[in-house]
JSON list of C-alpha atoms in Angstrom, two decimals:
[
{"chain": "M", "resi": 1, "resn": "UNK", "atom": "CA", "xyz": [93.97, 105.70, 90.37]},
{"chain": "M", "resi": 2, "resn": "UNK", "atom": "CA", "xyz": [95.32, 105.87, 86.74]},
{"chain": "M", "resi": 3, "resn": "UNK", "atom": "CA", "xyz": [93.95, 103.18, 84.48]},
{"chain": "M", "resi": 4, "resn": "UNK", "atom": "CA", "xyz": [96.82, 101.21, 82.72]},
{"chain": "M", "resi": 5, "resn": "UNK", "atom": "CA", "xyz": [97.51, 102.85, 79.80]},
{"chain": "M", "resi": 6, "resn": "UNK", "atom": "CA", "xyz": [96.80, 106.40, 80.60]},
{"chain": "M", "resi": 7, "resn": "UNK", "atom": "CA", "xyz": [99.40, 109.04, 81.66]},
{"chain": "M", "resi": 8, "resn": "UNK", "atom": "CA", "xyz": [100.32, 109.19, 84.75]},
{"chain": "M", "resi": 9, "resn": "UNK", "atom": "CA", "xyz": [101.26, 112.63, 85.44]},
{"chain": "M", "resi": 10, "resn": "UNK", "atom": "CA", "xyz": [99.80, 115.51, 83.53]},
{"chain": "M", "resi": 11, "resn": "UNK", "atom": "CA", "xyz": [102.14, 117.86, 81.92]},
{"chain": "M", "resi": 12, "resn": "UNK", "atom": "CA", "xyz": [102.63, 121.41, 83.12]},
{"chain": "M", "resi": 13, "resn": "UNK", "atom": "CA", "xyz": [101.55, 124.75, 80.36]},
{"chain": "M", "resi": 14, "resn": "UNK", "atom": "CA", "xyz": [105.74, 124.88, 80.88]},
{"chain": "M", "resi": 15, "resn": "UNK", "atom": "CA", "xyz": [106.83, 121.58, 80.03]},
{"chain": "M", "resi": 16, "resn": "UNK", "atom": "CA", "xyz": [104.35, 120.82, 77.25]},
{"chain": "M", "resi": 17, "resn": "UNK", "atom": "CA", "xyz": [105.25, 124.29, 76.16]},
{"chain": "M", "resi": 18, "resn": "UNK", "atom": "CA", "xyz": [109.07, 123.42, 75.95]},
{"chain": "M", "resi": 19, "resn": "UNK", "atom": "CA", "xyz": [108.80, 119.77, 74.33]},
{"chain": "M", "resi": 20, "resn": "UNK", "atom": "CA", "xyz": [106.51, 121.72, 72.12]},
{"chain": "M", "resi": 21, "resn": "UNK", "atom": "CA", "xyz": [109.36, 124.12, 71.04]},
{"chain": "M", "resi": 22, "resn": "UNK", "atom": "CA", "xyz": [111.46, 121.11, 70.84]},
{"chain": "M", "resi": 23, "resn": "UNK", "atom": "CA", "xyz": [109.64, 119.43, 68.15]},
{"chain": "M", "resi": 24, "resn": "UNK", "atom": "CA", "xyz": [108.90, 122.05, 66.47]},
{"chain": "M", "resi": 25, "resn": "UNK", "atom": "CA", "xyz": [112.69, 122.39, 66.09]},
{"chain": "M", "resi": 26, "resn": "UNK", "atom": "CA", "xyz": [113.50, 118.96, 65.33]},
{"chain": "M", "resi": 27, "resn": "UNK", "atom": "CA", "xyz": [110.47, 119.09, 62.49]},
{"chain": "M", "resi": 28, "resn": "UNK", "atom": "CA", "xyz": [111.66, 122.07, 60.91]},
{"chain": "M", "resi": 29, "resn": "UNK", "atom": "CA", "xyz": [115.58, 121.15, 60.67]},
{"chain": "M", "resi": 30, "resn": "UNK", "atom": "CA", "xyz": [113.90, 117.76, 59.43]},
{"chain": "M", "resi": 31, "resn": "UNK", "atom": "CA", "xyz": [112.57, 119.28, 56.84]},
{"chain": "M", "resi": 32, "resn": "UNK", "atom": "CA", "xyz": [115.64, 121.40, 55.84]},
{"chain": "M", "resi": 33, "resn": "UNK", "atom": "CA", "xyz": [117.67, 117.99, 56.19]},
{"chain": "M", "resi": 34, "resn": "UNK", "atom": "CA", "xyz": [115.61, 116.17, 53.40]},
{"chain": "M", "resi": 35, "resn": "UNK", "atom": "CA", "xyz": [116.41, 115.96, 49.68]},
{"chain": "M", "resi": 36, "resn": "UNK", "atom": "CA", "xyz": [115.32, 118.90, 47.48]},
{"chain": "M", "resi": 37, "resn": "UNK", "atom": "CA", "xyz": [113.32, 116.00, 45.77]},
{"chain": "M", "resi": 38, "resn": "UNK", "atom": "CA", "xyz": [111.49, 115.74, 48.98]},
{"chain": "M", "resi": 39, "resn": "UNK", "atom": "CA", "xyz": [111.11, 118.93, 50.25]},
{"chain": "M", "resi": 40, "resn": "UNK", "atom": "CA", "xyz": [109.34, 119.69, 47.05]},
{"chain": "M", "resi": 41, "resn": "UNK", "atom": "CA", "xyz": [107.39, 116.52, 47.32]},
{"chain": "M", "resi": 42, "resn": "UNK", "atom": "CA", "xyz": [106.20, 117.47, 50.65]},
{"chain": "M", "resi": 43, "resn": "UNK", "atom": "CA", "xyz": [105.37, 121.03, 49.83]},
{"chain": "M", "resi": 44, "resn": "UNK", "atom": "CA", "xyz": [103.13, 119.83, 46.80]},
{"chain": "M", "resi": 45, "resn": "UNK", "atom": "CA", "xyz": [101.07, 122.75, 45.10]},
{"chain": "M", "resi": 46, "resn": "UNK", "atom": "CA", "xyz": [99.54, 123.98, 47.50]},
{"chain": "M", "resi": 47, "resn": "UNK", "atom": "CA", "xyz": [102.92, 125.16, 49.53]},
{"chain": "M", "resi": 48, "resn": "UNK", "atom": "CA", "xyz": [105.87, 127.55, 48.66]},
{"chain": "M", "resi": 49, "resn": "UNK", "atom": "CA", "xyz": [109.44, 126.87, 48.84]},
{"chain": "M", "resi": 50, "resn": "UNK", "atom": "CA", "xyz": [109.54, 129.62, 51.20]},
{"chain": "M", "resi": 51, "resn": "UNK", "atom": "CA", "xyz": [107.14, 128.08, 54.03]},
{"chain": "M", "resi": 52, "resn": "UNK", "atom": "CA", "xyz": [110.69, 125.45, 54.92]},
{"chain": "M", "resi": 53, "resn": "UNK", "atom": "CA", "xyz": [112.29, 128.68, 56.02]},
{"chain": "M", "resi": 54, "resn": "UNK", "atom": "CA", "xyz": [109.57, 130.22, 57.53]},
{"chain": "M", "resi": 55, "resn": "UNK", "atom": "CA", "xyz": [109.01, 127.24, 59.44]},
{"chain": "M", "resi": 56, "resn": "UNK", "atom": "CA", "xyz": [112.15, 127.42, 60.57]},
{"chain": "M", "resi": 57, "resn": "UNK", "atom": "CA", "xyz": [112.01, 130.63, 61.96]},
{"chain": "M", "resi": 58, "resn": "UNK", "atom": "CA", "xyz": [109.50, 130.28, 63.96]},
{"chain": "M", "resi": 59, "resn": "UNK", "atom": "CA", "xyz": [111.31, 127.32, 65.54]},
{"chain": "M", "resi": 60, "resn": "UNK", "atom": "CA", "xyz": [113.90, 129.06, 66.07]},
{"chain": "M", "resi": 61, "resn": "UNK", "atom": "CA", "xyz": [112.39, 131.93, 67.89]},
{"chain": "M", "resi": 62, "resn": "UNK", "atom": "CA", "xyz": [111.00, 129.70, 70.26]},
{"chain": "M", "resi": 63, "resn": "UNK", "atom": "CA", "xyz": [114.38, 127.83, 70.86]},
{"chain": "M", "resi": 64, "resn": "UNK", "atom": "CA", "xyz": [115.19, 129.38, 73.81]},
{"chain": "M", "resi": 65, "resn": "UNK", "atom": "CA", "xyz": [112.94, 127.37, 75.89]},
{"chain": "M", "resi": 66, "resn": "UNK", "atom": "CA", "xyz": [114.98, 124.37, 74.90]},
{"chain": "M", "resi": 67, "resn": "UNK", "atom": "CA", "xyz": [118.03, 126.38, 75.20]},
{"chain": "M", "resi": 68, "resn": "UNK", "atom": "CA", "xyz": [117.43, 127.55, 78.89]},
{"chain": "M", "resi": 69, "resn": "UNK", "atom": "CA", "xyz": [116.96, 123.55, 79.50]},
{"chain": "M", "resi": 70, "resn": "UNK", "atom": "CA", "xyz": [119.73, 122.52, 78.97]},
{"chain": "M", "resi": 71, "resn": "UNK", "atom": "CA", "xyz": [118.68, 120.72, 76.20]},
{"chain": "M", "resi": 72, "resn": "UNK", "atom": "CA", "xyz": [121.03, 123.01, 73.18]},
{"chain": "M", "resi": 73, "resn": "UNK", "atom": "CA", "xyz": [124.25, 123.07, 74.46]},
{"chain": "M", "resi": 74, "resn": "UNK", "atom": "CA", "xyz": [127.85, 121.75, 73.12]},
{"chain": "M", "resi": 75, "resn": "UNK", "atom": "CA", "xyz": [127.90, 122.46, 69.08]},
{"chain": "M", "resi": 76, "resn": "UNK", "atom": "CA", "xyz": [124.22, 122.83, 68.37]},
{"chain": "M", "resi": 77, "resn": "UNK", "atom": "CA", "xyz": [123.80, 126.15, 69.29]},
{"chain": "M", "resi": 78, "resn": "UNK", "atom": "CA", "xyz": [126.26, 126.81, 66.43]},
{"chain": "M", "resi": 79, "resn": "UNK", "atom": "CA", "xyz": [124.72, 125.35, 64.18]},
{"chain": "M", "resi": 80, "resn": "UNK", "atom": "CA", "xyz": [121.54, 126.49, 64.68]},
{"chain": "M", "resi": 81, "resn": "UNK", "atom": "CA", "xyz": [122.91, 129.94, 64.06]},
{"chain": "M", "resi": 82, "resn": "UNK", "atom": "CA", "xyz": [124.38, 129.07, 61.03]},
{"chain": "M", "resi": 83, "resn": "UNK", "atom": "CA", "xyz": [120.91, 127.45, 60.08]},
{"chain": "M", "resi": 84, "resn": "UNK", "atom": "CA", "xyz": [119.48, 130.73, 60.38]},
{"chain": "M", "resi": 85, "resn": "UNK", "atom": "CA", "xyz": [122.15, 132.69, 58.85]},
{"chain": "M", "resi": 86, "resn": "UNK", "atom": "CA", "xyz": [122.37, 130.50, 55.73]},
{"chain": "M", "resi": 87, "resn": "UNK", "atom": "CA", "xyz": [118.27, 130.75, 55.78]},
{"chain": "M", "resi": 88, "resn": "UNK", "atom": "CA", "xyz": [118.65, 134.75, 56.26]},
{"chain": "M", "resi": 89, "resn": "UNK", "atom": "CA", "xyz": [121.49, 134.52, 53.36]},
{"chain": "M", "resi": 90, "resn": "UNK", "atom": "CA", "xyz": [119.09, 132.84, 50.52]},
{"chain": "M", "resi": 91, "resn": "UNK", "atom": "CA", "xyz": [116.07, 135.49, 51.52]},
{"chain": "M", "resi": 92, "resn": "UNK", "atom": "CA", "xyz": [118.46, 137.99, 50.53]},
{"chain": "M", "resi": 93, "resn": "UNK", "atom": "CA", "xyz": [118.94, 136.89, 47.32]},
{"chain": "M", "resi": 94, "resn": "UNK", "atom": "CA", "xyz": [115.61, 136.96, 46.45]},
{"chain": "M", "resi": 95, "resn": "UNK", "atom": "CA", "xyz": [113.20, 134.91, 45.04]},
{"chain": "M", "resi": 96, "resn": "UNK", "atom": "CA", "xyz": [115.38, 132.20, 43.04]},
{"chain": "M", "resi": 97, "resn": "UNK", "atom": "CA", "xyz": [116.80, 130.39, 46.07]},
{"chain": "M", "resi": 98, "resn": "UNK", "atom": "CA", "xyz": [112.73, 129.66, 47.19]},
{"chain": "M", "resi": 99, "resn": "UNK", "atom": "CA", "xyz": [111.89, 127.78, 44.07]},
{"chain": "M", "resi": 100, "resn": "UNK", "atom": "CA", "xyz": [111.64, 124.30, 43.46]},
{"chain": "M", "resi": 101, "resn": "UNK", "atom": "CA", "xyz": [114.68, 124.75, 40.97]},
{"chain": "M", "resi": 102, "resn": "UNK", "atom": "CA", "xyz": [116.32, 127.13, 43.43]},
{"chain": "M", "resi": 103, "resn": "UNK", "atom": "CA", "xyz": [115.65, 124.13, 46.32]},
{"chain": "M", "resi": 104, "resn": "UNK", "atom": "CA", "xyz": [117.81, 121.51, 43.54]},
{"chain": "M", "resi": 105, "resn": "UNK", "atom": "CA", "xyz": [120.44, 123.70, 42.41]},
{"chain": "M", "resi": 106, "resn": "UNK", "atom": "CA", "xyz": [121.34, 126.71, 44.91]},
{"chain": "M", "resi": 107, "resn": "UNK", "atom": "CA", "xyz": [124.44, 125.65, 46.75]},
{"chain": "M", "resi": 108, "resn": "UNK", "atom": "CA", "xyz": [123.51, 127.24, 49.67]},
{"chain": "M", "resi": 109, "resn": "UNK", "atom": "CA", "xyz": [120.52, 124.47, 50.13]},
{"chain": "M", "resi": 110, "resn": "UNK", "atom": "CA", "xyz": [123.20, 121.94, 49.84]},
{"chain": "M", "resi": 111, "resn": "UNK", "atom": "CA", "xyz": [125.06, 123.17, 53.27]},
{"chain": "M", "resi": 112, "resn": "UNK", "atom": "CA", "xyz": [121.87, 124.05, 54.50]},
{"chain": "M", "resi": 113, "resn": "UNK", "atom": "CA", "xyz": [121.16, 120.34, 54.78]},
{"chain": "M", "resi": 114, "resn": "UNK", "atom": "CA", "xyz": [124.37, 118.95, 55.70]},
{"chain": "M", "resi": 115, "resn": "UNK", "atom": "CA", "xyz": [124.11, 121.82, 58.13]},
{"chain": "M", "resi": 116, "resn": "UNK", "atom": "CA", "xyz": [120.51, 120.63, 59.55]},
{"chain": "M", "resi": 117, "resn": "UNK", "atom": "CA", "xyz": [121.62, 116.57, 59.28]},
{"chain": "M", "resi": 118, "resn": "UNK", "atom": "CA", "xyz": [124.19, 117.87, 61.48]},
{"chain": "M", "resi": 119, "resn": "UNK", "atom": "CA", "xyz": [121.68, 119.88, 63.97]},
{"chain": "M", "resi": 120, "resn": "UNK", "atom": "CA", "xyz": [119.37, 116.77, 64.16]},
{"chain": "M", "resi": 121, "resn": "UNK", "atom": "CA", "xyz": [122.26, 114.29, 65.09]},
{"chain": "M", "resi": 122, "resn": "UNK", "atom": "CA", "xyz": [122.69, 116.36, 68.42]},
{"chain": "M", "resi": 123, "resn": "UNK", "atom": "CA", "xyz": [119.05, 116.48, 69.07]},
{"chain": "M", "resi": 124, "resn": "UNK", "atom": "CA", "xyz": [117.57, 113.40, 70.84]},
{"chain": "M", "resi": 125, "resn": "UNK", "atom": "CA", "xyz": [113.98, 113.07, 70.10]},
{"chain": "M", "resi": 126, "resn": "UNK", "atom": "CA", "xyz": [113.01, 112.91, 73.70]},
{"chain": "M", "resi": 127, "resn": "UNK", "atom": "CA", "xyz": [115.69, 115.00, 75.73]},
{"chain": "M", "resi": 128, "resn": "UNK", "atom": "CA", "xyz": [113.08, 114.65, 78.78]},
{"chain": "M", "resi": 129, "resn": "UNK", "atom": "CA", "xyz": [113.72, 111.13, 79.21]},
{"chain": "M", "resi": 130, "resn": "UNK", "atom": "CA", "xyz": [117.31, 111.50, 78.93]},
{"chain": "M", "resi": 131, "resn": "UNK", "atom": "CA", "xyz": [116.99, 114.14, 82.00]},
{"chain": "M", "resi": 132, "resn": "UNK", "atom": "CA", "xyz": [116.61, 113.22, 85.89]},
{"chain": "M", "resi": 133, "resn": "UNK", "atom": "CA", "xyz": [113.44, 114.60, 86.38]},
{"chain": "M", "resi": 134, "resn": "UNK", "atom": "CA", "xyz": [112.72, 116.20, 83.05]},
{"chain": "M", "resi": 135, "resn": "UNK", "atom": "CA", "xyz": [113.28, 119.55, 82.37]},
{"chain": "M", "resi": 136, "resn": "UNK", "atom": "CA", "xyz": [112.78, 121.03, 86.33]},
{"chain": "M", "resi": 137, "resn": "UNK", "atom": "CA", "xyz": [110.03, 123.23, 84.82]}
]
C-alpha cells in the first residue's frame, strides 16, 4: 500500500522519457523567450551565447516523442520549425549573432522570442494531465 504522499504509479522508461522531452522543450523555448538582459544574466561567465541554441537543438531533436503524442499539434509544429530555422539562420552568420551584444541587438533574436513566447503559449506544462490516460505509452 502506497504511503500518503508517495506516487502512486511508477512511470514507464517511455513516459518519463516523453515528459522528459517535453520539458526539455518547454525549458529551452523558455530560455529563447526571455529578455536578452536575461538570457545573458543566466548564461553568466561561465556560458556562451551559443549554449541557448544548442540547447535548443537538442530539444528539438527529441520532439518527436511529444509530437507522436499528440501533444504538438495545431500551430506549434510551425513554429517550432521556424524556431529552428531562425536558430539555423543566426549560426550562419557567424559569430556576431552569439554574443551578448549580438543577443541585444540582432533582429533576428527579437522574432526569435516573440517566436518562442508564441511556442510556449501552446505548450501546457503538464499535457499528461490534460490527457485521458496520459500519453497511452
Amino acid at each position: 500500500m502506497a504511503r500518503e504522499n508517495e506516487p502512486m504509479l511508477r512511470l514507464s522508461e517511455d513516459e518519463a522519457m516523453l515528459r522528459g522531452a517535453w520539458r526539455l522543450l518547454r525549458a529551452a523555448l523558455g530560455h529563447l523567450a526571455w529578455s536578452a538582459t536575461d538570457q545573458i544574466a543566466w548564461l553568466g561567465s561561465d556560458m556562451h551565447p551559443d549554449e541557448l541554441g544548442l540547447d535548443y537543438d537538442h530539444a528539438y531533436g527529441v520532439s518527436w516523442r511529444p509530437r507522436e503524442a499528440g501533444w504538438i499539434s495545431g500551430e506549434l509544429p510551425g513554429l517550432l520549425e521556424e524556431v529552428d530555422r531562425l536558430i539555423a539562420e543566426l549560426t550562419d552568420e557567424g559569430a556576431n549573432p552569439w554574443s551578448a551584444e549580438g543577443l541585444r541587438t540582432h533582429s533576428t533574436w527579437q522574432r526569435l522570442r516573440v517566436l518562442a513566447r508564441r511556442a510556449l503559449a501552446r505548450m501546457p506544462p503538464t499535457p499528461w494531465e490534460t490527457t485521458e490516460q496520459g500519453s497511452g505509452v
